[in-house]
Short mmCIF file of N, CA and C in Angstrom, two decimals:
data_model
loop_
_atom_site.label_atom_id
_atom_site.label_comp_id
_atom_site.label_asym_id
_atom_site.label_seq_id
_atom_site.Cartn_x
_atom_site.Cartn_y
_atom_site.Cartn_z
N UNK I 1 -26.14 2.89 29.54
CA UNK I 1 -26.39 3.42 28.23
C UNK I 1 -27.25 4.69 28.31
N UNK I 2 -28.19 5.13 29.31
CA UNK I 2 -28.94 5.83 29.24
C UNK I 2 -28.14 7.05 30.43
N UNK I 3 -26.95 7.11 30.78
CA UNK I 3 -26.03 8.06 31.12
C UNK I 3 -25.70 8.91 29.87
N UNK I 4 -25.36 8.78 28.62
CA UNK I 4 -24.42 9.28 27.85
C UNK I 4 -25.45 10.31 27.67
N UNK I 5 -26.47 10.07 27.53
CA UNK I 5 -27.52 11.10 26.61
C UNK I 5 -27.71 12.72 27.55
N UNK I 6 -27.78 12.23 29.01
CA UNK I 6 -27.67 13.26 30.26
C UNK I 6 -26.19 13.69 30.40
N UNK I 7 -24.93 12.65 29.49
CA UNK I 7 -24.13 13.66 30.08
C UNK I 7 -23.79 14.90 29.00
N UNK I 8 -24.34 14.13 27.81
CA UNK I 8 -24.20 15.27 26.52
C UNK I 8 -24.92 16.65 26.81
N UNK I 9 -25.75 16.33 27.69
CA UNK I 9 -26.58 17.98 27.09
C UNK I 9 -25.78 18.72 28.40
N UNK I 10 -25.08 18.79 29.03
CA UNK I 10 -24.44 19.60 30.05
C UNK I 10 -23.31 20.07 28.78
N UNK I 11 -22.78 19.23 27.96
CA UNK I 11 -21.74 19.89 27.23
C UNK I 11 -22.88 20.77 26.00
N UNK I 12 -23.54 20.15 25.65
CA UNK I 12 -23.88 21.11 24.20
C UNK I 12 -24.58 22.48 25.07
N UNK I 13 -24.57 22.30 26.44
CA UNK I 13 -25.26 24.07 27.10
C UNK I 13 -23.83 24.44 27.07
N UNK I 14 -22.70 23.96 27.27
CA UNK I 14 -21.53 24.83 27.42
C UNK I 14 -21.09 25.19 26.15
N UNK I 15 -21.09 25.02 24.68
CA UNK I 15 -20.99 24.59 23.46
C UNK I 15 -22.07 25.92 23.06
N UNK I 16 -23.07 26.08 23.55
CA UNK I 16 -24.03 26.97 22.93
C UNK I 16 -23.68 28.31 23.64
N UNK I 17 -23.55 27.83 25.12
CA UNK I 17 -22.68 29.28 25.68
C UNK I 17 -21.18 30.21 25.06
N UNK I 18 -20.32 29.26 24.53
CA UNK I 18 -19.23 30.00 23.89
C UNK I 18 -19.14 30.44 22.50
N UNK I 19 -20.70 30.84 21.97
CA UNK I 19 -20.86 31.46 20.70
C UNK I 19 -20.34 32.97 20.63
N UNK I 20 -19.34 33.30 19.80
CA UNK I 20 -19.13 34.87 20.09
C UNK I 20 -19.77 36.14 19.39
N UNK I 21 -21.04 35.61 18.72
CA UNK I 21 -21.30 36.47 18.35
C UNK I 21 -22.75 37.17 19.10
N UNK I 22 -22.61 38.58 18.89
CA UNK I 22 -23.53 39.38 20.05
C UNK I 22 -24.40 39.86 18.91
N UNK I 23 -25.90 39.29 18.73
CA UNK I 23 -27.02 40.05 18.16
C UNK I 23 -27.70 40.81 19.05
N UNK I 24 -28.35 41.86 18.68
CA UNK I 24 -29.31 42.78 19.09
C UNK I 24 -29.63 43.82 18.30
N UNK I 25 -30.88 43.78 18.85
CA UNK I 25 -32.13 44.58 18.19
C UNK I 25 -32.71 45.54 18.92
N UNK I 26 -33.53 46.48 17.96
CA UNK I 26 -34.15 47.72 18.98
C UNK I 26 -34.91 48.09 17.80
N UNK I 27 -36.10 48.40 18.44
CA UNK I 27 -37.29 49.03 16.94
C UNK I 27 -38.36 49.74 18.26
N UNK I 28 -39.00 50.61 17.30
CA UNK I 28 -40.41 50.99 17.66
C UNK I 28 -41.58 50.26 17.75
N UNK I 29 -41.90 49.89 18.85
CA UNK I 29 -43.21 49.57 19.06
C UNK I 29 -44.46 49.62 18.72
N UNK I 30 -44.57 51.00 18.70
CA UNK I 30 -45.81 51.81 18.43
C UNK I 30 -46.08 51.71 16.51
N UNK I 31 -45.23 50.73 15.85
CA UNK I 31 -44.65 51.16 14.56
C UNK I 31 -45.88 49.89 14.14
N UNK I 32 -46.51 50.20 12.70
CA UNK I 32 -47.07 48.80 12.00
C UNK I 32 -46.49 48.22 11.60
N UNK I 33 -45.15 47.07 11.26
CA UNK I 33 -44.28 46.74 10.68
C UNK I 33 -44.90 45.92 9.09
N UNK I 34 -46.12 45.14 9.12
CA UNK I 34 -46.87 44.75 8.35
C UNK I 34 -47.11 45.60 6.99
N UNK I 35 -47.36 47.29 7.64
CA UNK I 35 -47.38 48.04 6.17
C UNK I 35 -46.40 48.19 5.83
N UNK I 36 -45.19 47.77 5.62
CA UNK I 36 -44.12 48.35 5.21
C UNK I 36 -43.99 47.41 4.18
N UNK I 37 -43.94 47.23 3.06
CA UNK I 37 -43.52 46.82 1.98
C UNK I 37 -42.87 46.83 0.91
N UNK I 38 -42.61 47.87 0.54
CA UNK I 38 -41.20 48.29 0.12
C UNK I 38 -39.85 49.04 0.99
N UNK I 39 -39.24 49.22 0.01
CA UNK I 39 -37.86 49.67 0.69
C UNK I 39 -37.18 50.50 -0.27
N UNK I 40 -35.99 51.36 -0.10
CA UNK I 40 -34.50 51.99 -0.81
C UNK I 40 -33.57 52.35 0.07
N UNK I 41 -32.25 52.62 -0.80
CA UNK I 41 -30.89 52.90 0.01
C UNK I 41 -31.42 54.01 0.93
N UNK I 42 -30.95 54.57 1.62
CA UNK I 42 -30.64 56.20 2.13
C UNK I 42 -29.40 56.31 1.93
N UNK I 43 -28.75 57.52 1.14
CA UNK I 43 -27.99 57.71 0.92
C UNK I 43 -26.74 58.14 2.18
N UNK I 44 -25.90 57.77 2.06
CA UNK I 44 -25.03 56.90 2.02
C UNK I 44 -25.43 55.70 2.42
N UNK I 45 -25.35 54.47 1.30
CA UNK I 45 -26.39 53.45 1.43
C UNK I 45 -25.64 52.61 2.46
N UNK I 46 -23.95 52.25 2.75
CA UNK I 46 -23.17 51.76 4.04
C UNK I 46 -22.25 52.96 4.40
N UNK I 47 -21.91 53.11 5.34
CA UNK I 47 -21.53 53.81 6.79
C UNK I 47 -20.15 53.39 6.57
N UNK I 48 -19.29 53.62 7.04
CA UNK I 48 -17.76 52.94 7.92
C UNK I 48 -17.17 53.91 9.19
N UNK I 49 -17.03 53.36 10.06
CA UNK I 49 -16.39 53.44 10.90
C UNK I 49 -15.45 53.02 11.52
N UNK I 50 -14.14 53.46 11.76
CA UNK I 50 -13.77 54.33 11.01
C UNK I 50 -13.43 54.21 9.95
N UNK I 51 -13.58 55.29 8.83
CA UNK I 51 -13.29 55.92 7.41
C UNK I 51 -12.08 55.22 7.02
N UNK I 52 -11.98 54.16 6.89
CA UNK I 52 -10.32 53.70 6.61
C UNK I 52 -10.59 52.70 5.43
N UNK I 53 -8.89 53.31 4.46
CA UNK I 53 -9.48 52.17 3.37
C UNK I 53 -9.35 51.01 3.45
N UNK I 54 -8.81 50.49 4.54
CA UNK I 54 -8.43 49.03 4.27
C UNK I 54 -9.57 48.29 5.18
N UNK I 55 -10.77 49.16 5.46
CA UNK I 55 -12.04 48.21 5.66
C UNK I 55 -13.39 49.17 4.50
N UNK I 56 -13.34 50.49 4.55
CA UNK I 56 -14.30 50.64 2.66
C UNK I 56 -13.57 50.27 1.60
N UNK I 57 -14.50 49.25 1.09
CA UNK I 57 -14.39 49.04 -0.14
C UNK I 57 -15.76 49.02 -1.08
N UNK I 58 -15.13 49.50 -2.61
CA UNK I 58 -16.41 48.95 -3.42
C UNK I 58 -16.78 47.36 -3.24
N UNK I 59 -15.74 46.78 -3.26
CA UNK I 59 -15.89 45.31 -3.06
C UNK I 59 -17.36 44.62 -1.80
N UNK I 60 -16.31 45.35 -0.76
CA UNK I 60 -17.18 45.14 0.53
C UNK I 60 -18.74 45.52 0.62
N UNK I 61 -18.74 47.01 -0.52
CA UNK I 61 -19.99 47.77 -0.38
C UNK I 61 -21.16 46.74 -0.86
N UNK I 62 -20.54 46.11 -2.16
CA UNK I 62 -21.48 45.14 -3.14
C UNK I 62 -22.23 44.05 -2.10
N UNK I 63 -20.88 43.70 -1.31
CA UNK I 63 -21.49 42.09 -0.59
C UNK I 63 -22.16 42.75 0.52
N UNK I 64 -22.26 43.92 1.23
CA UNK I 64 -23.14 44.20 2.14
C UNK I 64 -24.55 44.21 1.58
N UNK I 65 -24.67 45.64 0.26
CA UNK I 65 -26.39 45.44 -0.07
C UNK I 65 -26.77 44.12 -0.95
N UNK I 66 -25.69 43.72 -1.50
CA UNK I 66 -26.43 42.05 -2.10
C UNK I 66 -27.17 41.06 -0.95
N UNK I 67 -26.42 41.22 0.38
CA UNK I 67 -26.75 40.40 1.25
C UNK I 67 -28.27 41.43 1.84
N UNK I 68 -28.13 42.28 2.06
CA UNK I 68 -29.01 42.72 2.65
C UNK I 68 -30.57 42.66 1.41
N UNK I 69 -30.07 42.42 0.56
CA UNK I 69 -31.19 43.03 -0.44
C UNK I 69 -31.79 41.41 -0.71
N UNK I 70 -30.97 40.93 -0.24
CA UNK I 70 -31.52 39.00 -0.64
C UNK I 70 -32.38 38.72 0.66
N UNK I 71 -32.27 39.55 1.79
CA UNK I 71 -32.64 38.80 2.99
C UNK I 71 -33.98 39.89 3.29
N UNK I 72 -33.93 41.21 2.84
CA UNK I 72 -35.38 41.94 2.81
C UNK I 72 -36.06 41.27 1.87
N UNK I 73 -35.61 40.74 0.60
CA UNK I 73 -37.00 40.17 -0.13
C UNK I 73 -37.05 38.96 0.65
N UNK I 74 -36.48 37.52 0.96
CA UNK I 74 -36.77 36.68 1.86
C UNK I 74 -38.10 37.39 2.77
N UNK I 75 -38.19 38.38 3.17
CA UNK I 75 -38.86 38.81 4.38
C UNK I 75 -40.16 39.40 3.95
N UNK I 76 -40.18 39.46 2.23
CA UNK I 76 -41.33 40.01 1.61
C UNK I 76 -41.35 41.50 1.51
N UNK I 77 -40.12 42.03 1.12
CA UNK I 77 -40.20 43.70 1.51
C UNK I 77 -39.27 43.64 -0.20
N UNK I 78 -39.88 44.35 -1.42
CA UNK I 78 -39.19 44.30 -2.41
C UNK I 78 -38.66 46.22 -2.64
N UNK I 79 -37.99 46.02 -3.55
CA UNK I 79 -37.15 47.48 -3.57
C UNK I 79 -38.27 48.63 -4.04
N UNK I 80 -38.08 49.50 -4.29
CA UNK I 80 -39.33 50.65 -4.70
C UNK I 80 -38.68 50.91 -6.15
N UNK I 81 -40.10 51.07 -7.22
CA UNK I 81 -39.70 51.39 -8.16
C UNK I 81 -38.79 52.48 -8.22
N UNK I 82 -37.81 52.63 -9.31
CA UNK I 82 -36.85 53.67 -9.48
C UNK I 82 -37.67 55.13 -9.65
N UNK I 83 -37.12 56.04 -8.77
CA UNK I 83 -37.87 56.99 -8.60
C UNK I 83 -38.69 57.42 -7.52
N UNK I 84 -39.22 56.00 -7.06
CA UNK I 84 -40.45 56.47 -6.25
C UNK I 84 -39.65 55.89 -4.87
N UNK I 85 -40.53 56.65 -3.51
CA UNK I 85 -39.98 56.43 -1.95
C UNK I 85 -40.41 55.24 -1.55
N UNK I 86 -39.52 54.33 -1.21
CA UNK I 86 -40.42 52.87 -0.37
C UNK I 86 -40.64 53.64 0.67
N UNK I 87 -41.55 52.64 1.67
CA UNK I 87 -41.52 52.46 2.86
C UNK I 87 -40.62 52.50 4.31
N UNK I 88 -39.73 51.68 3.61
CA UNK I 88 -38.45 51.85 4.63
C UNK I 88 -36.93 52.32 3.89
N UNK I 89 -36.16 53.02 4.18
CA UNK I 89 -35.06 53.79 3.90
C UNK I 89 -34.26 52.36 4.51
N UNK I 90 -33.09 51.96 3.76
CA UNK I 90 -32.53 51.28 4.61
C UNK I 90 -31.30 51.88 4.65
N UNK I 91 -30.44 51.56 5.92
CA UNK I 91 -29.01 52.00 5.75
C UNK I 91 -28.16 50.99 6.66
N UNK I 92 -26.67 50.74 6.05
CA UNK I 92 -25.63 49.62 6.99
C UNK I 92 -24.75 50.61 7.52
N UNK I 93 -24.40 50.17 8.59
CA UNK I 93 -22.92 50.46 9.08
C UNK I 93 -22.05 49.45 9.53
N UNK I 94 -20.67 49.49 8.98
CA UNK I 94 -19.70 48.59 9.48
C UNK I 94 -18.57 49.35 10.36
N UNK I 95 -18.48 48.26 11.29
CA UNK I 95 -17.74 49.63 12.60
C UNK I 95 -16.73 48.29 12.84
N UNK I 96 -15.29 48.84 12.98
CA UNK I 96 -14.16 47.80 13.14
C UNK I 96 -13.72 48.61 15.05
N UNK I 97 -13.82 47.98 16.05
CA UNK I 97 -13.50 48.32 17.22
C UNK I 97 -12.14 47.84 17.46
N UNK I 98 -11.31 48.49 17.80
CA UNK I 98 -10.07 47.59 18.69
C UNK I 98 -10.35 48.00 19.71
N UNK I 99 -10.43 46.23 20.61
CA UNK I 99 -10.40 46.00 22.18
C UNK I 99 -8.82 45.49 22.22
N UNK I 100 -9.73 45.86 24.34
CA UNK I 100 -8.49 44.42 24.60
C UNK I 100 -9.05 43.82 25.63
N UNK I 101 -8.16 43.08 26.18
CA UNK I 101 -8.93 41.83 27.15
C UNK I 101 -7.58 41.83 28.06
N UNK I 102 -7.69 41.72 29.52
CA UNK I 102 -6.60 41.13 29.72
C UNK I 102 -6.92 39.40 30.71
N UNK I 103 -5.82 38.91 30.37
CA UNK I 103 -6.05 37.35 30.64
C UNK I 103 -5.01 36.87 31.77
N UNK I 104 -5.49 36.41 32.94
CA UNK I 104 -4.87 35.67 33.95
C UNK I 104 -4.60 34.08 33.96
N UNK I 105 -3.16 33.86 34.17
CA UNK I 105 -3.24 32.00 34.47
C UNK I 105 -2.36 32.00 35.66
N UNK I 106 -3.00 31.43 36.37
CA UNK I 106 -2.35 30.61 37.55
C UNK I 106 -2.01 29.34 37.16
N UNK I 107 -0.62 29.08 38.25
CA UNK I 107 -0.35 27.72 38.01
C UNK I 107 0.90 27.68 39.47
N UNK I 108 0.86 25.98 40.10
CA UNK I 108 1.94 25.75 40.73
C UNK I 108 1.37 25.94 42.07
N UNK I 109 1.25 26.64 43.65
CA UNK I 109 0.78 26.47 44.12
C UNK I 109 0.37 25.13 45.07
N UNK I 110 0.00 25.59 46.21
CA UNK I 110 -0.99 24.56 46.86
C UNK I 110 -1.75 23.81 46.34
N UNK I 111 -2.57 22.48 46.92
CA UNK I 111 -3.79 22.07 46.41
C UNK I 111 -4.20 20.95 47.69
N UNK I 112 -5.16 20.31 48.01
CA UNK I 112 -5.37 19.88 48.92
C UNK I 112 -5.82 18.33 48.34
N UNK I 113 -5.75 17.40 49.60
CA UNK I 113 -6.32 16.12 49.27
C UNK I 113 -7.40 15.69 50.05
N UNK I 114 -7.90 14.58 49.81
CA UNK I 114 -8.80 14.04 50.50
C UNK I 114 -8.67 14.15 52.16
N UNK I 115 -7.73 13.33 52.14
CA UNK I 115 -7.28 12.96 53.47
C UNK I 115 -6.29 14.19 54.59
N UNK I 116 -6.13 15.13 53.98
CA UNK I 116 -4.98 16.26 54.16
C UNK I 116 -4.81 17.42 53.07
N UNK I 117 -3.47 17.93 53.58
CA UNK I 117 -3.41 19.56 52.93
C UNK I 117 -2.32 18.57 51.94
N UNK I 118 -2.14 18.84 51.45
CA UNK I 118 -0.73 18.41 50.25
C UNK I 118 0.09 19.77 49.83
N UNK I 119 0.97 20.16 49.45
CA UNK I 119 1.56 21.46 49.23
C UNK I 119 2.22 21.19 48.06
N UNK I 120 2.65 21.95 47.04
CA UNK I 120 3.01 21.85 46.17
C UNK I 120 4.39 23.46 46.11
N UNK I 121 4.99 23.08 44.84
CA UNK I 121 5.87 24.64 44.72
C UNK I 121 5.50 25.87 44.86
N UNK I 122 5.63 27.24 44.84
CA UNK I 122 5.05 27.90 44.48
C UNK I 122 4.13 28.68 43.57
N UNK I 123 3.32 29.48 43.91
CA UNK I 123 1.78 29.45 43.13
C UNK I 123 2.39 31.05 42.29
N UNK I 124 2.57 30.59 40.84
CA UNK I 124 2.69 32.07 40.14
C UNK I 124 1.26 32.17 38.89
N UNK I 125 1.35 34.00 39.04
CA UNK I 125 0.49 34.31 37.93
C UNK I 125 0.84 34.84 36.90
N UNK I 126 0.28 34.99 35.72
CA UNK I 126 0.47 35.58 34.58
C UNK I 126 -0.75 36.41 34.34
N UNK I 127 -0.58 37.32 34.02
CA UNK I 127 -1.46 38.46 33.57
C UNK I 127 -1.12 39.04 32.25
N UNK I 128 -1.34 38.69 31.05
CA UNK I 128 -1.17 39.53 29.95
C UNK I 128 -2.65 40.33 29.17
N UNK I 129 -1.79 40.59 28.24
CA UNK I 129 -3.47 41.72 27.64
C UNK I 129 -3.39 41.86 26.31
N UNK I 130 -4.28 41.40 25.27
CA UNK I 130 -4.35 40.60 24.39
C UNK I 130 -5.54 41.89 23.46
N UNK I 131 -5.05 42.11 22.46
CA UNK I 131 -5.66 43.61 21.36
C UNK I 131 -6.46 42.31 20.61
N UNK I 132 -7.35 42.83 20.05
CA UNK I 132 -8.40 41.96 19.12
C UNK I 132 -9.22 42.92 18.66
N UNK I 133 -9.67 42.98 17.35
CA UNK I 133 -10.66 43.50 16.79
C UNK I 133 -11.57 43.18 16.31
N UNK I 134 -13.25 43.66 16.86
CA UNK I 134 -14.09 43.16 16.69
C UNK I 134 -15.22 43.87 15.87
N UNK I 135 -15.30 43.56 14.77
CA UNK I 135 -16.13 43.57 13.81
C UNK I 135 -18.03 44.13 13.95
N UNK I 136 -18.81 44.91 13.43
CA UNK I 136 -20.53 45.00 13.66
C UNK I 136 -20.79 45.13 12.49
N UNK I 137 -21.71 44.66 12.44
CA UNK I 137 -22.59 45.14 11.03
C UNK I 137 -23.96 45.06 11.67
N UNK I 138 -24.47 46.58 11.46
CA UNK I 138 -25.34 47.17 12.02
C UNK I 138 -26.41 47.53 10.90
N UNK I 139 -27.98 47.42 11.28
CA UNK I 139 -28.75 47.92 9.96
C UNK I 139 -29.79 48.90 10.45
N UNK I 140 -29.97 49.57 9.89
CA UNK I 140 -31.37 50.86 10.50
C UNK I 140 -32.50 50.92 8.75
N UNK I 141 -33.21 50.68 9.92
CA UNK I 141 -34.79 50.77 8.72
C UNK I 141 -35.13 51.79 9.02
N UNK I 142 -35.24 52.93 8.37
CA UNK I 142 -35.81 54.18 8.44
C UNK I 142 -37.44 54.02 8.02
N UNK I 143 -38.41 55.24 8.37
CA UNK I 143 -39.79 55.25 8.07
C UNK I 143 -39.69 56.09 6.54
N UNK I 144 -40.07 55.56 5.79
CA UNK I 144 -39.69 56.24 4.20
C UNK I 144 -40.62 57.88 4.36
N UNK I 145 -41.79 57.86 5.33
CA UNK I 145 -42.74 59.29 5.16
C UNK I 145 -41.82 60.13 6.40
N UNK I 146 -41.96 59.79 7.28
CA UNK I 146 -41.32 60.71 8.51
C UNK I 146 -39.54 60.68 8.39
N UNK I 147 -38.93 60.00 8.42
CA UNK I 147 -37.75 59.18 8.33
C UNK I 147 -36.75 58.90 9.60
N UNK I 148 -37.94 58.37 10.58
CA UNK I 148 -37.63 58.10 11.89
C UNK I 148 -36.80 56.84 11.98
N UNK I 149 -36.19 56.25 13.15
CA UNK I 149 -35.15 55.45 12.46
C UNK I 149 -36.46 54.11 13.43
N UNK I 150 -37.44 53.38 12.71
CA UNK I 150 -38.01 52.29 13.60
C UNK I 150 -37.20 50.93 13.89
N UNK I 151 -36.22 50.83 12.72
CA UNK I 151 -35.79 49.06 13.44
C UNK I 151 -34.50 49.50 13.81
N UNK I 152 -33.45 48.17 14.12
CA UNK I 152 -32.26 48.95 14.05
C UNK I 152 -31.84 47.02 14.86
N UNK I 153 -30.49 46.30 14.02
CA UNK I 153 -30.09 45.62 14.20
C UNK I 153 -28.84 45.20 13.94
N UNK I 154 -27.88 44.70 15.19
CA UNK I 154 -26.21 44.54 14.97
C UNK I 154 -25.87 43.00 15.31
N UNK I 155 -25.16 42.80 14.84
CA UNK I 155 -24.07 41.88 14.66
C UNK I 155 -23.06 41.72 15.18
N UNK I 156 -22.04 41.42 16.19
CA UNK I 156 -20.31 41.63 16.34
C UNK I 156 -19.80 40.42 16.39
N UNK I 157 -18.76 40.35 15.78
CA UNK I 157 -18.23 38.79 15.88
C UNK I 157 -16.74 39.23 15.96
N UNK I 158 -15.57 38.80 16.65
CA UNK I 158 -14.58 38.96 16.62
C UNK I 158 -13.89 39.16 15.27
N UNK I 159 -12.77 39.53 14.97
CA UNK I 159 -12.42 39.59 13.45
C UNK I 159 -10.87 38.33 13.67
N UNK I 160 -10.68 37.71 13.00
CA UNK I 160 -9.83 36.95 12.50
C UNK I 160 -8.53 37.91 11.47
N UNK I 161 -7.34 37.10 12.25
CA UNK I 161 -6.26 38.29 10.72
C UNK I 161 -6.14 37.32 9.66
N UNK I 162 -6.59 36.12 9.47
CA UNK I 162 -6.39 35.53 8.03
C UNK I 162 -7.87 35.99 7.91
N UNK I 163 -8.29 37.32 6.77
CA UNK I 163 -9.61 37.19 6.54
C UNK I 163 -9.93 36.40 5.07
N UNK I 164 -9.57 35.91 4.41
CA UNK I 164 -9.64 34.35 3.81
C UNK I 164 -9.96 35.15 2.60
N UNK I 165 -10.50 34.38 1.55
CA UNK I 165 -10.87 34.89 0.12
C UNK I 165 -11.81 35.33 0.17
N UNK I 166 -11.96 35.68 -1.08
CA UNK I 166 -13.34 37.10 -1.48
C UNK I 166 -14.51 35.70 -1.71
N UNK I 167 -14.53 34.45 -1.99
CA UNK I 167 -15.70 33.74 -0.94
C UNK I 167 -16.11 33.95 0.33
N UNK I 168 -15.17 33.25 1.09
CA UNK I 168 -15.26 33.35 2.42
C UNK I 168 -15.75 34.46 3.01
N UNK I 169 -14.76 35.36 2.51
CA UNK I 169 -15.41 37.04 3.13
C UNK I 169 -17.13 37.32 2.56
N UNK I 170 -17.76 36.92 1.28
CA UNK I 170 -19.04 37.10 1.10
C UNK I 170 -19.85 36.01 2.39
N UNK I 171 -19.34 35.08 2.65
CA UNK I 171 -20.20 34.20 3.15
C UNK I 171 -20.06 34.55 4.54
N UNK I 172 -19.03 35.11 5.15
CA UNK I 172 -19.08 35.55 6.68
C UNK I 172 -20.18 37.22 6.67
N UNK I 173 -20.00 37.74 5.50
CA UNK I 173 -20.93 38.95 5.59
C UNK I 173 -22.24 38.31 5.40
N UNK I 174 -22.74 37.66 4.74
CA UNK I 174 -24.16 37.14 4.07
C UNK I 174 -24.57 36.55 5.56
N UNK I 175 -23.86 35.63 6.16
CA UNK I 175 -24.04 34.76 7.34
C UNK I 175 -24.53 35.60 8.52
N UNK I 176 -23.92 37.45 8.37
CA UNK I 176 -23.81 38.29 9.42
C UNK I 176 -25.32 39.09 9.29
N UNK I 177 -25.69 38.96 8.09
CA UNK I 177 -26.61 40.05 7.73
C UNK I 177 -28.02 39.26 7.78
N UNK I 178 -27.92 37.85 7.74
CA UNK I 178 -28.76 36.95 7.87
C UNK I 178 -29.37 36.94 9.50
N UNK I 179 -27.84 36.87 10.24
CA UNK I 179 -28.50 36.57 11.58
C UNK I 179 -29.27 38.00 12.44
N UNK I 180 -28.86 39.03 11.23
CA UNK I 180 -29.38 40.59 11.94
C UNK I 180 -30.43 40.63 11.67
N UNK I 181 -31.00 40.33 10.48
CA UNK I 181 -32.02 40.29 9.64
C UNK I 181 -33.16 39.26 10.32
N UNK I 182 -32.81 38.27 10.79
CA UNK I 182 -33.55 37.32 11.44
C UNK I 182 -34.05 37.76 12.49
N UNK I 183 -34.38 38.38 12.90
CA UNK I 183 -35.05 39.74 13.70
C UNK I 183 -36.23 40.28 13.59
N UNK I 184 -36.17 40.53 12.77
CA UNK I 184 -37.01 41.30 11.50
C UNK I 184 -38.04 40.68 11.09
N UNK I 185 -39.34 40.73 10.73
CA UNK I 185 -40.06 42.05 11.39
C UNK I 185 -40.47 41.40 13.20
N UNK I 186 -40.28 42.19 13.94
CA UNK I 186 -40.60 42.12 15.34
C UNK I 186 -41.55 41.46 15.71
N UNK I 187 -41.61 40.65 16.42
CA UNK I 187 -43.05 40.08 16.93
C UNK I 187 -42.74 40.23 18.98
#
């Protein structure tokens, strides 16, 4: 009974290893992050890369700063009165990459036994190469007085071609901007 528990955690390390999504962060050091307490867009308040309409949208634009604007106050950083400069400039970018990958399978072949060589048919490979596009959502905190760029945090997660309903799609952006945001402020 006291096997099962040792053999689980060898799988949940392999389970935690095949997460595909890649966070990272980069900020200034030398920066107080503590005074920063407010915030505003910088104009152009999201980015696209590339310029294509079938990833800008007004749609898309809404669920990027709703998400972003729910997860800076979470963090205690509220917007700057209308008019006046926050602290931090914020700005998104969404960047759609096409990769590719290419993928090998063997099969057939030799294999050996305990006791001896054993032989089997012949050993063929497959090599194909497989297009996928992978998704960032990237954020830069600008310094509202200098307007140096101090934080700066991305996201990539593969993209899926069923991209599902205008739920789903808020909750995979909110989910994306959460885990960038969770970063933030540096310690």
């Amino acid at each position: 009974m006291r096997r099962l528990p040792l053999l689980l955690i060898p799988i949940l390390l392999l389970l935690g290893a095949c997460q595909s999504q890649q966070i990272n962060r980069d900020f200034d050091a030398s920066r107080d992050f503590a005074g920063y307490r407010s915030w505003n867009w910088q104009e152009p308040a999201v980015q696209y890369k590339p310029d294509d309409p079938r990833i800008r949208s007004d749609l898309t634009e809404q669920r990027l700063r709703g998400a972003v604007s729910e997860q800076l106050d979470q963090r205690g950083l509220r917007p700057a009165a209308t008019g006046a400069a926050g602290n931090l400039r914020v700005q998104v970018w969404l960047i759609v990459d096409q990769r590719q990958q290419q993928v090998s399978t063997g099969f057939g072949g030799g294999f050996g036994g305990y006791w001896g060589n054993y032989w089997g048919g012949p050993a063929y490979n497959e090599t194909r190469t497989v297009d996928y596009k992978v998704a960032t959502v990237q954020i830069d905190l600008f310094d509202g007085k200098d307007g140096k760029l101090v934080w700066r945090g991305s996201d990539e997660r593969i993209m899926r071609n069923d991209e599902g309903n205008p739920t789903q799609r808020e909750t995979v952006i909110r989910e994306a901007v959460a885990r960038v945001l969770s970063q933030y402020p540096p310690r």
